[in-house]
């Protein structure tokens, strides 16, 4: 199965490359589509050493040329910010058999968050093209679900984190280890049942209180539990909507998952999603307990390294402690 | 099963009332929600004589009062133009178990037609409310699919009609006798499989050429086949978009069904619809042949009687022949 990927070196992209290369069920012939200016970057040459084909790709080229480059692609995976309308046009022209637009987040209806709504506009365009597709959402990453430990021992590389529990803390939410995204993607893109469907693939479903309880139990530290009411979240959304997109996204995500309870298999099914656990009952992702135990022992893997400094400057959801800049 | 309906005396509404009253599978306790100003109209009092409960209903009342009126409703069916956002809010508050927004048309993606997009905005709102729902589309009515017969014997009551075949005439499209809409609705709203789903319930799937051939064969008349190219349809859309909504709707419908081939079970499944023929293989609607034979014998049932004179004035898809005003 010939798979091409845009954004192979990003947070989701690298997980997907790992997942596809490790797949034993399906053999993937994997190509990373890379901007000409990035061809010599070390993370790109590293991919090549691991057996990924590297192709210079410029979405600004004439559509016919872009389509010619995509010819023969079975699955085209997008996991970076690009003009997906232009890309989908070329993919349709090239006869791509399945297009995976950049979703990979929590389940949410339309009209809650502009970031999500823009993804839906891409889906609308795909559907106007009659282009075969699969939507993949994975819930919220473990790696950005943790509260800060009072001891500060997670501060190094703590990035997006749980600054406050939304609502009463008793609403379940779906979470996944970022490293498992690719494992799920490998299974989903080879599955005929998921063609032209939305899929929520997640590992863990628990409330904020349950998550805090687990963190307390495994760390042996007592956490301070701060709460953010539905009203405070709505105020946060109103205040940041036109001024601070990063905080606006976080408030809207939190409204959806902590207040509305939308990041659940139940609500996903209501929206017409298939659910990974129903499709693949044999699959077990990394448990939250194992992830957190490992994190305590070896530290938290850095997230969004490239943008971290920039984001630390203005987002209230990004950890800014002294240790973080070590 | 307690069913309430808004728009019970309209084109779809009366079919739905007929279908629900005739249902032998499920016994429906049917209530027509009627504007205070319409309570004394003869088509409303006729409903009452047939066993339909009549309730005075004003969507402009405070939400709590509207919700109180909807309390105990299992299924709320909308088949008229009302503020569905306000209605859905009240339905959610009242605990309505299934809300049927006003769709009842052809299958189409977003971004093709404002009329359809507005329906999708209602769906978005429903989904933000987490309100249980079912979308029901029925394709295009037989009653407005006919070309004019050269003899003029159908002109009486010919209304919206096939003025020209879009594209090459070889694209299949789903159609249904308007009288069967209610028969399908009765089955769908009592079916747990259709909860929170879109359903395309249609009877006949054939191309424009096949439809014209059938009309020629049964009528014994030779039809002139006029064609409208994709480009002409696009021009028509551009020209009417801001000036003549009725023609804009017709051009966009035709683009979707005759050019894009979207009004088919195949494309419906692609969009995530369930298909009536899959769900109810035992159900046979009125065949196009039977409908047309009957029409030749007894004449065409008038459509949109209330608005016909107004629409005849400015829509190019509405039959304007002298006989029509007889």
PDB file of N, CA and C in Angstrom, chain A residues 109-112 124 126-128 130-133 196 260 262 267 270-271, chain B residues 109-112 124 126-128 130-133 196 260 262 267 270-271:
ATOM      1  N   UNK A 109     -18.763  19.104  17.871  1.00  0.00           N
ATOM      2  CA  UNK A 109     -19.681  19.486  16.783  1.00  0.00           C
ATOM      3  C   UNK A 109     -19.181  20.756  16.102  1.00  0.00           C
ATOM      4  N   UNK A 110     -19.873  21.153  15.052  1.00  0.00           N
ATOM      5  CA  UNK A 110     -19.531  22.406  14.381  1.00  0.00           C
ATOM      6  C   UNK A 110     -20.012  23.599  15.209  1.00  0.00           C
ATOM      7  N   UNK A 111     -19.313  24.715  15.033  1.00  0.00           N
ATOM      8  CA  UNK A 111     -19.780  25.950  15.653  1.00  0.00           C
ATOM      9  C   UNK A 111     -19.297  26.148  17.071  1.00  0.00           C
ATOM     10  N   UNK A 112     -18.319  25.364  17.502  1.00  0.00           N
ATOM     11  CA  UNK A 112     -17.764  25.527  18.849  1.00  0.00           C
ATOM     12  C   UNK A 112     -16.390  26.199  18.785  1.00  0.00           C
ATOM     13  N   UNK A 124     -15.960  19.379   3.901  1.00  0.00           N
ATOM     14  CA  UNK A 124     -17.005  19.778   2.936  1.00  0.00           C
ATOM     15  C   UNK A 124     -16.441  19.783   1.511  1.00  0.00           C
ATOM     16  N   UNK A 126     -13.802  18.159   0.365  1.00  0.00           N
ATOM     17  CA  UNK A 126     -13.557  16.760  -0.013  1.00  0.00           C
ATOM     18  C   UNK A 126     -14.841  16.120  -0.533  1.00  0.00           C
ATOM     19  N   UNK A 127     -15.941  16.375   0.190  1.00  0.00           N
ATOM     20  CA  UNK A 127     -17.212  15.735  -0.176  1.00  0.00           C
ATOM     21  C   UNK A 127     -17.786  16.318  -1.460  1.00  0.00           C
ATOM     22  N   UNK A 128     -17.509  17.592  -1.724  1.00  0.00           N
ATOM     23  CA  UNK A 128     -17.939  18.152  -3.008  1.00  0.00           C
ATOM     24  C   UNK A 128     -17.133  17.541  -4.160  1.00  0.00           C
ATOM     25  N   UNK A 130     -16.178  14.451  -4.108  1.00  0.00           N
ATOM     26  CA  UNK A 130     -16.444  13.000  -4.071  1.00  0.00           C
ATOM     27  C   UNK A 130     -15.126  12.254  -3.886  1.00  0.00           C
ATOM     28  N   UNK A 131     -14.219  12.818  -3.135  1.00  0.00           N
ATOM     29  CA  UNK A 131     -12.904  12.218  -2.891  1.00  0.00           C
ATOM     30  C   UNK A 131     -13.012  11.241  -1.717  1.00  0.00           C
ATOM     31  N   UNK A 132     -12.557  10.001  -1.874  1.00  0.00           N
ATOM     32  CA  UNK A 132     -12.614   9.056  -0.737  1.00  0.00           C
ATOM     33  C   UNK A 132     -11.736   9.564   0.413  1.00  0.00           C
ATOM     34  N   UNK A 133     -12.210   9.404   1.620  1.00  0.00           N
ATOM     35  CA  UNK A 133     -11.504  10.001   2.757  1.00  0.00           C
ATOM     36  C   UNK A 133     -11.724   9.192   4.022  1.00  0.00           C
ATOM     37  N   UNK A 196     -14.518   6.619   3.955  1.00  0.00           N
ATOM     38  CA  UNK A 196     -15.590   7.629   3.983  1.00  0.00           C
ATOM     39  C   UNK A 196     -16.318   7.663   5.327  1.00  0.00           C
ATOM     40  N   UNK A 260     -19.119  20.030  28.048  1.00  0.00           N
ATOM     41  CA  UNK A 260     -20.140  19.416  27.197  1.00  0.00           C
ATOM     42  C   UNK A 260     -19.991  17.900  27.102  1.00  0.00           C
ATOM     43  N   UNK A 262     -18.110  16.128  25.104  1.00  0.00           N
ATOM     44  CA  UNK A 262     -18.202  15.718  23.699  1.00  0.00           C
ATOM     45  C   UNK A 262     -17.051  14.818  23.247  1.00  0.00           C
ATOM     46  N   UNK A 267     -20.627  10.368  22.466  1.00  0.00           N
ATOM     47  CA  UNK A 267     -20.963  11.538  21.640  1.00  0.00           C
ATOM     48  C   UNK A 267     -20.416  11.358  20.223  1.00  0.00           C
ATOM     49  N   UNK A 270     -22.851   9.466  18.351  1.00  0.00           N
ATOM     50  CA  UNK A 270     -23.981  10.366  18.057  1.00  0.00           C
ATOM     51  C   UNK A 270     -23.690  11.200  16.811  1.00  0.00           C
ATOM     52  N   UNK A 271     -22.409  11.631  16.658  1.00  0.00           N
ATOM     53  CA  UNK A 271     -22.025  12.422  15.481  1.00  0.00           C
ATOM     54  C   UNK A 271     -21.766  11.548  14.249  1.00  0.00           C
TER      55      UNK A 271
ATOM     56  N   UNK B 109     -23.869  17.606  -0.897  1.00  0.00           N
ATOM     57  CA  UNK B 109     -22.871  18.014   0.098  1.00  0.00           C
ATOM     58  C   UNK B 109     -23.090  19.468   0.493  1.00  0.00           C
ATOM     59  N   UNK B 110     -22.319  19.934   1.439  1.00  0.00           N
ATOM     60  CA  UNK B 110     -22.393  21.353   1.834  1.00  0.00           C
ATOM     61  C   UNK B 110     -21.711  22.223   0.788  1.00  0.00           C
ATOM     62  N   UNK B 111     -22.179  23.460   0.703  1.00  0.00           N
ATOM     63  CA  UNK B 111     -21.482  24.428  -0.136  1.00  0.00           C
ATOM     64  C   UNK B 111     -21.942  24.409  -1.582  1.00  0.00           C
ATOM     65  N   UNK B 112     -23.070  23.771  -1.860  1.00  0.00           N
ATOM     66  CA  UNK B 112     -23.605  23.753  -3.225  1.00  0.00           C
ATOM     67  C   UNK B 112     -24.816  24.683  -3.328  1.00  0.00           C
ATOM     68  N   UNK B 124     -26.272  21.348  12.642  1.00  0.00           N
ATOM     69  CA  UNK B 124     -25.152  21.724  13.525  1.00  0.00           C
ATOM     70  C   UNK B 124     -25.666  22.133  14.899  1.00  0.00           C
ATOM     71  N   UNK B 126     -28.560  21.339  16.301  1.00  0.00           N
ATOM     72  CA  UNK B 126     -29.075  20.127  16.953  1.00  0.00           C
ATOM     73  C   UNK B 126     -27.932  19.370  17.622  1.00  0.00           C
ATOM     74  N   UNK B 127     -26.817  19.252  16.894  1.00  0.00           N
ATOM     75  CA  UNK B 127     -25.691  18.460  17.414  1.00  0.00           C
ATOM     76  C   UNK B 127     -24.983  19.176  18.560  1.00  0.00           C
ATOM     77  N   UNK B 128     -24.987  20.501  18.534  1.00  0.00           N
ATOM     78  CA  UNK B 128     -24.428  21.219  19.691  1.00  0.00           C
ATOM     79  C   UNK B 128     -25.312  21.042  20.926  1.00  0.00           C
ATOM     80  N   UNK B 130     -26.885  18.262  21.497  1.00  0.00           N
ATOM     81  CA  UNK B 130     -26.895  16.810  21.770  1.00  0.00           C
ATOM     82  C   UNK B 130     -28.341  16.305  21.727  1.00  0.00           C
ATOM     83  N   UNK B 131     -29.126  16.883  20.851  1.00  0.00           N
ATOM     84  CA  UNK B 131     -30.540  16.511  20.707  1.00  0.00           C
ATOM     85  C   UNK B 131     -30.649  15.310  19.758  1.00  0.00           C
ATOM     86  N   UNK B 132     -31.324  14.249  20.171  1.00  0.00           N
ATOM     87  CA  UNK B 132     -31.484  13.099  19.260  1.00  0.00           C
ATOM     88  C   UNK B 132     -32.273  13.516  18.014  1.00  0.00           C
ATOM     89  N   UNK B 133     -31.877  13.006  16.871  1.00  0.00           N
ATOM     90  CA  UNK B 133     -32.469  13.492  15.622  1.00  0.00           C
ATOM     91  C   UNK B 133     -32.446  12.397  14.560  1.00  0.00           C
ATOM     92  N   UNK B 196     -30.208   9.390  15.221  1.00  0.00           N
ATOM     93  CA  UNK B 196     -28.967  10.141  15.009  1.00  0.00           C
ATOM     94  C   UNK B 196     -28.276   9.760  13.701  1.00  0.00           C
ATOM     95  N   UNK B 260     -23.526  16.294 -11.032  1.00  0.00           N
ATOM     96  CA  UNK B 260     -22.639  15.681 -10.049  1.00  0.00           C
ATOM     97  C   UNK B 260     -23.077  14.260  -9.653  1.00  0.00           C
ATOM     98  N   UNK B 262     -25.233  13.370  -7.366  1.00  0.00           N
ATOM     99  CA  UNK B 262     -25.198  13.257  -5.903  1.00  0.00           C
ATOM    100  C   UNK B 262     -26.490  12.714  -5.304  1.00  0.00           C
ATOM    101  N   UNK B 267     -23.836   7.912  -3.528  1.00  0.00           N
ATOM    102  CA  UNK B 267     -23.260   9.132  -2.959  1.00  0.00           C
ATOM    103  C   UNK B 267     -23.813   9.366  -1.547  1.00  0.00           C
ATOM    104  N   UNK B 270     -21.766   7.473   0.746  1.00  0.00           N
ATOM    105  CA  UNK B 270     -20.482   8.171   0.863  1.00  0.00           C
ATOM    106  C   UNK B 270     -20.573   9.285   1.904  1.00  0.00           C
ATOM    107  N   UNK B 271     -21.743   9.973   1.935  1.00  0.00           N
ATOM    108  CA  UNK B 271     -21.934  11.060   2.909  1.00  0.00           C
ATOM    109  C   UNK B 271     -22.341  10.539   4.290  1.00  0.00           C
TER     110      UNK B 271
END
